[in-house]
Every structure is written in C-alpha cells, then in structure tokens.
Amino acid sequence: MSFYFYNPVKLIHGKDSLKRMIHEIPDGAVLAIIHGNTLSHHKDLLQYLEGLPKCTSVDFYKYPESEPTEAIVDELISKLKCGTNFIIGIGGGSVMDATKAVAVAYGNKIEAGTLKNKNPMDLGSSIKFGLVATKPGSGSELNNAYVLMDEGDHLKRSYFGPHSFPQFSVQDPVFYKSLQAKDYASGLTDAMSHVIDQYLVERPADLVQDLMSLNFLKIGSSLADFSDAPREEDFSKLAWFASIVSSGLLSRGVKAGWVVHEVAHSLSSALGIGHAESIALSFERVMLLKKSPLARLRLIDQAINGAQNPYLGTAKDHVLRIVEFFKKIGMQTDINTLTTKQHQVWRSKIKGLCQNLNKDELEEICSQT
C-alpha cells in the first residue's frame, strides 16, 4: 500500500462535551452558529450558547429543512455578520455539510456554485469552524467531505480538501434524548453502507483494510441489537462508530467505490427522500449489479450475520441476507413501495445523476417490477 492519512479533527465525545467546547473557541470570536431545528428544542443550551463569555458576539442562523444546496450556502453566507471569524454548525449531516461549504466559500470569498470548478488545493484557508453532531450516523463530523446539490442539474457533488476539516467536533448525548428508534436505524444504515461501499469493490485483498472493514461490520451488527429501544448510551456508541467509519481509515491505500451512495443520492435528489431511507430502498438493486464481487458479498454476509462458516450461496442469496439486516432494524427496503409516478420521475433523472453506471444498469436499478 502507498497512501497518506491526514485527519486533524479533535473529537470531544461524551457527557458535557458541549460545555467543554468553550476551550476550543478563540477569545474575542465573532461567532456564527448555523443550526437546524434541534437547537430550538433545547432552550437551556440556546441560552448557554448566547452567553458564551469568550465571544465578542454570537449570532444564530437557521438552516432550512432541506438537502444542502449551493443556493442555501450562498444565502447563509450573505447573512453572516461582517467580521465573522468562527463558525459552529449544530445539526445532522445536512447542517454539517452546509457548514463546511460555508466555511470554505466564505473564507475564499467565492460563491458556492464555483466550488465545482475549483481545485481544492488551489483554495486558500477557510474560515475556522467546529461541528456539533445532533444525530449519529453520517460521520461528517470527523472528516473533510461534504456534499452539495446543484439546483441546475440536481447532481449531488462530493467535495474534499485540506481546508474543510473542522477544528473540532462534538458528540454530546444531551441531543439524543429527543431521538427515536427510527433515528437510530437511519444512522446505523448510513454507517453500515459507508463500510460496505468502501469494501465492496473488485480489488486485490489487503489484510489490514479488509479485516478492519469486516470487523466494523461485526460491530455494526452488534449495535443493531439495540435498535428496538436505543438508550442514550447506545446512540453515543453509534455516533463514535459512525465517525470512525467515515474518518478516512477504510479507504486509505485501497480502491474504494461509492455506488450505493451515488444511487441513494440520485433517489433523494429526484424524490426528496431522506438519505438513509434512500440507501435502504436502493440497496438491494445496487448490490445485485454485476459490479458486486461474490467473494466479498459472502464475507459481508458472514460478518453481519455472525456465521462461523461462510454460507456458500449465489450472489442474490447473499444480497437478500444482507438486506434482511436493514429490514430487521426497521428500514423499508422494497423499492417497489414507490409509486409509478415516483419511478418515472426517478428514471427520467437518474442518467444525469449517476454518471458511473451504464444505461442497462440504470434501467435495472430504477425500473418498476
């Protein structure tokens, strides 16, 4: 293997993490806080943040309930107070992605729509920022990746760069009190699909990366035992698990693919379906493509289902056994629950949204059968 691994994010995990965050904010900061709905349900935390003593000022900017788009990022930037020099994003994956994009675009004095035409290595430093994850699963808080949707072609583009790492990230269980079992299932679905996407690629075997991936799947399978009635401590474990999965470890030095996420993004872009829901709905169809190596499907099946000896079935047999995992934690996995109109809308848009699949594969994935 030949690779570099760089992840400078400081993770503050566990009880009272949000209050320990004060030590990470620079003195005299003109602070902007981008947040979703969650913060409005925690009046005590809102008051705490309003009165941060180290800050010259603290201003709050509400993130709309939407996928992160270029227009939303530009609108948030236009509202920032002059002199803003630190940003904190408080929310789920969409809020954290938008915060990264705001930091990079604002720091470089460019519009979000121009990011797709820029080499991230040519950009200057972003404005410094931190993240507070209110839901576990996306892992966005521990990496430099973010996704933005272009309103023009509706394509969700992934961005990476040396300046989109947060200075710190917080995982405080205080936010998990209001979450439900469906939030736990959605987070686990997202995290497990991250592992599978990175592992399920035809490539030479690699002892370290492959064993890490398979053992992460075993951990995820164990976390599924708590999906019926997850406690705060279970949400905390899931948050830590998902952030490690998405930290960049599993894709270092080996070929990694993102077909599941590419198709899932197409479904959510076309129909407005949530990210985890779109993963679960499209997972079986994607796995049944000939792109999925049988040997790796068998090992995924074995890791998730805890078998001592591998079950030697066909590719379809293994896919169905893997899909059963998502069913057991309460996810809807039957793509045919979509209406005929939804299938038609998806089919009309998927070609432009999934550029790494050929015509037959696209038809196979989004057909109504």
Short mmCIF file of C-alpha atoms in Angstrom, two decimals:
data_model
loop_
_atom_site.label_atom_id
_atom_site.label_comp_id
_atom_site.label_asym_id
_atom_site.label_seq_id
_atom_site.Cartn_x
_atom_site.Cartn_y
_atom_site.Cartn_z
CA MET A 1 0.00 0.00 0.00
CA SER A 2 1.03 3.56 -0.67
CA PHE A 3 -1.02 6.36 0.85
CA TYR A 4 -1.13 9.37 3.14
CA PHE A 5 -3.53 9.77 6.02
CA TYR A 6 -4.29 13.17 7.46
CA ASN A 7 -7.17 13.86 9.83
CA PRO A 8 -6.56 16.73 12.24
CA VAL A 9 -10.08 16.82 13.73
CA LYS A 10 -10.30 16.92 17.52
CA LEU A 11 -13.32 14.89 18.67
CA ILE A 12 -14.94 15.78 22.00
CA HIS A 13 -17.18 12.88 22.92
CA GLY A 14 -19.48 12.15 25.85
CA LYS A 15 -21.37 13.88 28.64
CA ASP A 16 -20.94 17.67 28.89
CA SER A 17 -18.95 17.75 25.64
CA LEU A 18 -20.85 20.82 24.52
CA LYS A 19 -19.72 22.75 27.60
CA ARG A 20 -16.13 21.59 27.11
CA MET A 21 -16.31 23.11 23.63
CA ILE A 22 -15.71 26.55 25.16
CA HIS A 23 -11.99 25.78 25.36
CA GLU A 24 -11.82 25.36 21.57
CA ILE A 25 -13.32 28.75 20.66
CA PRO A 26 -10.81 31.61 20.25
CA ASP A 27 -11.03 34.61 22.59
CA GLY A 28 -12.96 37.53 21.16
CA ALA A 29 -14.56 35.46 18.39
CA VAL A 30 -17.29 36.94 16.25
CA LEU A 31 -19.17 33.67 16.26
CA ALA A 32 -21.80 32.47 13.80
CA ILE A 33 -23.87 29.42 14.74
CA ILE A 34 -25.62 27.58 11.91
CA HIS A 35 -28.25 25.24 13.31
CA GLY A 36 -31.24 23.09 12.45
CA ASN A 37 -34.45 22.53 14.40
CA THR A 38 -32.82 20.56 17.20
CA LEU A 39 -31.35 23.58 18.95
CA SER A 40 -34.77 25.24 19.26
CA HIS A 41 -35.89 22.27 21.38
CA HIS A 42 -33.10 22.87 23.91
CA LYS A 43 -33.74 26.32 25.38
CA ASP A 44 -31.14 25.87 28.12
CA LEU A 45 -28.42 25.10 25.58
CA LEU A 46 -29.54 28.01 23.43
CA GLN A 47 -29.18 30.37 26.40
CA TYR A 48 -25.77 28.89 27.19
CA LEU A 49 -24.54 29.48 23.65
CA GLU A 50 -25.97 33.01 23.55
CA GLY A 51 -23.91 33.90 26.61
CA LEU A 52 -20.54 32.41 25.68
CA PRO A 53 -18.17 34.71 27.59
CA LYS A 54 -15.19 34.35 25.25
CA CYS A 55 -17.06 35.78 22.26
CA THR A 56 -17.42 39.36 21.15
CA SER A 57 -20.76 38.37 19.65
CA VAL A 58 -22.81 35.24 18.97
CA ASP A 59 -25.29 35.21 16.09
CA PHE A 60 -27.62 32.37 15.09
CA TYR A 61 -28.53 31.38 11.53
CA LYS A 62 -31.34 28.89 10.95
CA TYR A 63 -30.68 26.18 8.39
CA PRO A 64 -33.79 25.27 6.35
CA GLU A 65 -35.07 21.70 6.43
CA SER A 66 -33.51 20.70 3.12
CA GLU A 67 -30.64 18.93 1.44
CA PRO A 68 -27.60 21.23 1.31
CA THR A 69 -27.63 23.17 -1.94
CA GLU A 70 -25.41 25.83 -3.44
CA ALA A 71 -28.21 28.39 -3.06
CA ILE A 72 -28.67 27.63 0.65
CA VAL A 73 -24.94 28.01 1.25
CA ASP A 74 -24.83 31.35 -0.59
CA GLU A 75 -27.87 32.59 1.34
CA LEU A 76 -26.24 31.69 4.67
CA ILE A 77 -23.05 33.47 3.64
CA SER A 78 -25.00 36.61 2.70
CA LYS A 79 -26.45 36.77 6.21
CA LEU A 80 -23.17 36.44 8.12
CA LYS A 81 -22.21 39.46 10.21
CA CYS A 82 -19.27 41.44 8.88
CA GLY A 83 -16.15 40.33 10.73
CA THR A 84 -17.39 36.81 11.45
CA ASN A 85 -14.25 34.78 12.16
CA PHE A 86 -15.52 31.49 13.58
CA ILE A 87 -18.46 29.25 12.70
CA ILE A 88 -20.10 26.39 14.57
CA GLY A 89 -22.55 24.07 12.78
CA ILE A 90 -25.06 22.34 15.07
CA GLY A 91 -27.23 19.67 13.48
CA GLY A 92 -27.31 16.48 11.44
CA GLY A 93 -25.44 15.59 8.27
CA SER A 94 -27.03 18.28 6.09
CA VAL A 95 -26.23 21.08 8.53
CA MET A 96 -22.64 19.87 8.94
CA ASP A 97 -22.13 19.61 5.17
CA ALA A 98 -23.53 23.10 4.66
CA THR A 99 -21.30 24.48 7.42
CA LYS A 100 -18.20 23.06 5.72
CA ALA A 101 -19.24 24.62 2.42
CA VAL A 102 -19.98 27.98 4.05
CA ALA A 103 -16.57 27.96 5.74
CA VAL A 104 -14.71 27.21 2.52
CA ALA A 105 -16.67 29.58 0.26
CA TYR A 106 -16.80 32.44 2.79
CA GLY A 107 -13.12 32.07 3.62
CA ASN A 108 -12.20 32.26 -0.06
CA LYS A 109 -14.76 34.97 -0.93
CA ILE A 110 -16.38 32.86 -3.65
CA GLU A 111 -19.90 31.64 -4.36
CA ALA A 112 -20.74 28.03 -3.58
CA GLY A 113 -21.58 27.36 -7.23
CA THR A 114 -17.97 27.97 -8.25
CA LEU A 115 -16.58 25.27 -5.94
CA LYS A 116 -17.13 22.59 -8.59
CA ASN A 117 -14.76 24.46 -10.90
CA LYS A 118 -12.03 24.88 -8.32
CA ASN A 119 -9.15 22.59 -7.46
CA PRO A 120 -9.39 22.38 -3.64
CA MET A 121 -5.59 22.52 -3.46
CA ASP A 122 -5.72 25.96 -5.09
CA LEU A 123 -8.09 27.39 -2.48
CA GLY A 124 -6.83 29.36 0.47
CA SER A 125 -7.65 28.62 4.07
CA SER A 126 -11.31 28.53 5.04
CA ILE A 127 -12.74 30.41 7.98
CA LYS A 128 -12.21 28.26 11.09
CA PHE A 129 -15.18 26.18 12.18
CA GLY A 130 -16.39 23.45 14.54
CA LEU A 131 -19.24 20.97 14.35
CA VAL A 132 -21.77 19.67 16.87
CA ALA A 133 -23.46 16.47 15.68
CA THR A 134 -27.01 16.17 16.99
CA LYS A 135 -27.71 12.83 15.28
CA PRO A 136 -25.36 9.86 14.94
CA GLY A 137 -24.66 8.12 11.66
CA SER A 138 -23.38 10.37 8.90
CA GLY A 139 -19.86 10.63 10.34
CA SER A 140 -19.48 14.03 8.69
CA GLU A 141 -18.15 15.47 11.94
CA LEU A 142 -14.86 13.55 11.65
CA ASN A 143 -13.84 14.16 8.04
CA ASN A 144 -13.37 16.88 5.43
CA ALA A 145 -16.04 15.66 2.99
CA TYR A 146 -19.26 17.46 2.18
CA VAL A 147 -21.99 17.10 -0.43
CA LEU A 148 -23.79 19.93 -2.22
CA MET A 149 -26.64 19.68 -4.68
CA ASP A 150 -26.54 21.82 -7.81
CA GLU A 151 -30.03 23.21 -8.48
CA GLY A 152 -29.22 23.35 -12.18
CA ASP A 153 -28.53 19.68 -12.91
CA HIS A 154 -29.66 18.32 -9.50
CA LEU A 155 -26.38 16.45 -9.24
CA LYS A 156 -25.03 15.93 -5.74
CA ARG A 157 -21.31 16.55 -5.84
CA SER A 158 -18.84 15.49 -3.18
CA TYR A 159 -16.10 17.89 -2.15
CA PHE A 160 -12.87 17.29 -0.25
CA GLY A 161 -9.94 19.47 0.57
CA PRO A 162 -7.35 20.39 3.18
CA HIS A 163 -9.43 23.36 4.37
CA SER A 164 -12.76 21.60 5.04
CA PHE A 165 -11.66 19.82 8.20
CA PRO A 166 -13.39 21.16 11.32
CA GLN A 167 -11.14 22.40 14.12
CA PHE A 168 -13.15 20.24 16.49
CA SER A 169 -16.32 18.18 16.62
CA VAL A 170 -18.67 17.45 19.50
CA GLN A 171 -20.75 14.35 20.22
CA ASP A 172 -22.83 15.17 23.30
CA PRO A 173 -25.59 12.72 24.35
CA VAL A 174 -27.74 15.62 25.53
CA PHE A 175 -29.09 15.77 21.98
CA TYR A 176 -30.02 12.09 21.89
CA LYS A 177 -32.80 12.39 24.48
CA SER A 178 -35.28 13.53 21.84
CA LEU A 179 -34.28 10.94 19.23
CA GLN A 180 -36.33 7.86 18.41
CA ALA A 181 -35.65 4.31 17.28
CA LYS A 182 -36.08 5.34 13.63
CA ASP A 183 -33.24 7.86 14.05
CA TYR A 184 -31.03 5.09 15.41
CA ALA A 185 -31.93 2.79 12.50
CA SER A 186 -31.27 5.56 9.97
CA GLY A 187 -27.88 6.37 11.47
CA LEU A 188 -26.85 2.72 11.56
CA THR A 189 -27.98 2.26 7.95
CA ASP A 190 -25.85 5.20 6.82
CA ALA A 191 -22.79 4.00 8.74
CA MET A 192 -23.04 0.37 7.60
CA SER A 193 -23.48 1.40 3.98
CA HIS A 194 -20.34 3.53 4.27
CA VAL A 195 -18.39 0.41 5.25
CA ILE A 196 -19.95 -1.75 2.53
CA ASP A 197 -19.43 0.86 -0.19
CA GLN A 198 -15.74 1.12 0.65
CA TYR A 199 -15.26 -2.65 0.89
CA LEU A 200 -17.42 -3.98 -1.95
CA VAL A 201 -15.06 -3.25 -4.83
CA GLU A 202 -13.17 -5.72 -7.03
CA ARG A 203 -9.60 -5.24 -5.86
CA PRO A 204 -6.60 -7.21 -4.56
CA ALA A 205 -7.08 -8.39 -1.00
CA ASP A 206 -5.47 -6.25 1.65
CA LEU A 207 -5.13 -7.74 5.11
CA VAL A 208 -5.37 -4.58 7.20
CA GLN A 209 -8.08 -2.64 5.36
CA ASP A 210 -10.20 -5.70 4.61
CA LEU A 211 -10.13 -7.01 8.17
CA MET A 212 -10.90 -3.56 9.55
CA SER A 213 -13.92 -3.30 7.25
CA LEU A 214 -15.26 -6.74 8.15
CA ASN A 215 -14.77 -6.13 11.85
CA PHE A 216 -16.56 -2.80 11.58
CA LEU A 217 -19.48 -4.68 10.03
CA LYS A 218 -19.46 -7.03 13.03
CA ILE A 219 -19.55 -4.05 15.38
CA GLY A 220 -22.46 -2.56 13.42
CA SER A 221 -24.29 -5.87 13.62
CA SER A 222 -23.86 -5.82 17.41
CA LEU A 223 -25.16 -2.24 17.58
CA ALA A 224 -28.28 -3.42 15.77
CA ASP A 225 -29.23 -5.40 18.90
CA PHE A 226 -30.30 -2.11 20.49
CA SER A 227 -32.36 -0.78 17.58
CA ASP A 228 -35.78 -1.54 19.11
CA ALA A 229 -35.33 0.75 22.10
CA PRO A 230 -31.96 2.55 21.92
CA ARG A 231 -30.76 4.37 25.04
CA GLU A 232 -28.60 7.48 25.15
CA GLU A 233 -25.51 5.32 25.60
CA ASP A 234 -26.45 3.31 22.50
CA PHE A 235 -26.74 6.50 20.45
CA SER A 236 -23.33 7.54 21.78
CA LYS A 237 -21.76 4.25 20.72
CA LEU A 238 -23.33 4.57 17.29
CA ALA A 239 -22.00 8.12 16.94
CA TRP A 240 -18.45 7.01 17.77
CA PHE A 241 -18.75 4.00 15.44
CA ALA A 242 -20.04 6.08 12.51
CA SER A 243 -17.39 8.76 12.91
CA ILE A 244 -14.56 6.20 12.84
CA VAL A 245 -16.09 4.52 9.78
CA SER A 246 -16.18 7.86 7.95
CA SER A 247 -12.82 9.18 9.16
CA GLY A 248 -10.96 8.03 6.04
CA LEU A 249 -9.31 4.98 7.59
CA LEU A 250 -11.09 2.35 5.48
CA SER A 251 -10.30 3.88 2.09
CA ARG A 252 -6.58 4.53 2.64
CA GLY A 253 -4.34 2.72 0.18
CA VAL A 254 -7.06 0.64 -1.46
CA LYS A 255 -9.58 1.14 -4.23
CA ALA A 256 -12.94 2.26 -2.85
CA GLY A 257 -16.25 2.79 -4.62
CA TRP A 258 -19.40 4.67 -3.73
CA VAL A 259 -22.07 3.12 -5.94
CA VAL A 260 -24.63 2.68 -3.15
CA HIS A 261 -24.28 6.31 -2.11
CA GLU A 262 -24.32 7.58 -5.68
CA VAL A 263 -27.62 5.81 -6.38
CA ALA A 264 -29.04 6.80 -2.99
CA HIS A 265 -28.20 10.44 -3.69
CA SER A 266 -29.98 10.19 -7.03
CA LEU A 267 -33.11 8.88 -5.31
CA SER A 268 -33.13 11.60 -2.66
CA SER A 269 -32.38 14.30 -5.26
CA ALA A 270 -35.17 13.19 -7.59
CA LEU A 271 -37.84 12.47 -4.99
CA GLY A 272 -36.84 14.30 -1.82
CA ILE A 273 -36.45 11.08 0.17
CA GLY A 274 -34.16 11.14 3.21
CA HIS A 275 -30.59 9.91 2.82
CA ALA A 276 -30.80 6.77 4.97
CA GLU A 277 -34.20 5.89 3.56
CA SER A 278 -32.87 6.17 0.02
CA ILE A 279 -29.91 3.93 0.91
CA ALA A 280 -32.19 1.21 2.27
CA LEU A 281 -34.61 1.43 -0.66
CA SER A 282 -31.96 1.23 -3.37
CA PHE A 283 -29.51 -1.11 -1.62
CA GLU A 284 -30.78 -4.43 -2.98
CA ARG A 285 -30.91 -3.25 -6.60
CA VAL A 286 -27.38 -1.84 -6.42
CA MET A 287 -25.98 -4.97 -4.78
CA LEU A 288 -27.46 -7.18 -7.49
CA LEU A 289 -25.47 -5.42 -10.21
CA LYS A 290 -22.61 -7.48 -11.59
CA LYS A 291 -20.23 -4.94 -10.05
CA SER A 292 -20.51 -6.75 -6.69
CA PRO A 293 -17.79 -9.45 -6.27
CA LEU A 294 -19.29 -12.68 -4.96
CA ALA A 295 -16.37 -13.42 -2.62
CA ARG A 296 -16.80 -10.07 -0.89
CA LEU A 297 -20.59 -10.42 -0.70
CA ARG A 298 -20.07 -13.70 1.13
CA LEU A 299 -17.71 -12.13 3.65
CA ILE A 300 -20.09 -9.20 4.24
CA ASP A 301 -22.92 -11.67 4.81
CA GLN A 302 -20.78 -13.67 7.23
CA ALA A 303 -19.68 -10.59 9.17
CA ILE A 304 -23.18 -9.13 9.50
CA ASN A 305 -24.97 -12.39 10.31
CA GLY A 306 -22.31 -13.76 12.64
CA ALA A 307 -21.91 -17.13 10.92
CA GLN A 308 -18.91 -19.23 11.96
CA ASN A 309 -18.55 -20.63 8.46
CA PRO A 310 -19.38 -18.76 5.25
CA TYR A 311 -22.70 -19.55 3.60
CA LEU A 312 -21.91 -20.54 0.01
CA GLY A 313 -24.89 -19.20 -1.88
CA THR A 314 -25.37 -17.24 -5.07
CA ALA A 315 -24.81 -13.50 -5.23
CA LYS A 316 -28.56 -12.95 -4.95
CA ASP A 317 -28.76 -15.23 -1.90
CA HIS A 318 -26.12 -13.18 -0.11
CA VAL A 319 -27.63 -9.85 -1.13
CA LEU A 320 -31.02 -10.86 0.27
CA ARG A 321 -29.42 -11.98 3.53
CA ILE A 322 -27.61 -8.64 3.82
CA VAL A 323 -30.79 -6.69 3.01
CA GLU A 324 -32.53 -8.62 5.79
CA PHE A 325 -30.25 -6.81 8.25
CA PHE A 326 -31.75 -3.45 7.27
CA LYS A 327 -35.27 -4.88 7.45
CA LYS A 328 -34.64 -6.14 10.98
CA ILE A 329 -33.73 -2.68 12.22
CA GLY A 330 -36.91 -1.24 10.75
CA MET A 331 -35.87 0.18 7.39
CA GLN A 332 -38.08 -0.03 4.31
CA THR A 333 -36.07 -1.92 1.68
CA ASP A 334 -38.61 -2.64 -1.07
CA ILE A 335 -38.10 -0.17 -3.90
CA ASN A 336 -41.50 -1.13 -5.31
CA THR A 337 -43.18 0.75 -2.47
CA LEU A 338 -42.52 3.81 -4.62
CA THR A 339 -45.45 4.85 -6.77
CA THR A 340 -45.43 4.51 -10.54
CA LYS A 341 -45.07 8.28 -10.84
CA GLN A 342 -42.07 8.27 -8.49
CA HIS A 343 -40.40 5.55 -10.56
CA GLN A 344 -41.00 7.60 -13.70
CA VAL A 345 -39.55 10.77 -12.19
CA TRP A 346 -36.52 8.88 -10.90
CA ARG A 347 -35.95 7.15 -14.26
CA SER A 348 -36.13 10.47 -16.10
CA LYS A 349 -33.40 11.99 -13.93
CA ILE A 350 -31.12 9.13 -12.97
CA LYS A 351 -28.95 9.19 -16.09
CA GLY A 352 -27.60 12.61 -15.25
CA LEU A 353 -27.34 11.84 -11.54
CA CYS A 354 -25.47 8.51 -11.74
CA GLN A 355 -22.64 9.07 -14.17
CA ASN A 356 -20.68 5.94 -13.22
CA LEU A 357 -23.38 3.46 -14.32
CA ASN A 358 -24.27 2.43 -17.87
CA LYS A 359 -27.72 2.58 -19.44
CA ASP A 360 -28.65 -1.02 -18.67
CA GLU A 361 -27.56 -0.71 -15.03
CA LEU A 362 -29.58 2.47 -14.59
CA GLU A 363 -32.68 0.82 -16.03
CA GLU A 364 -32.18 -2.23 -13.83
CA ILE A 365 -31.92 -0.10 -10.71
CA CYS A 366 -34.88 2.23 -11.16
CA SER A 367 -37.35 0.07 -13.11
CA GLN A 368 -40.69 -0.77 -11.55
CA THR A 369 -41.01 -4.58 -11.43
#
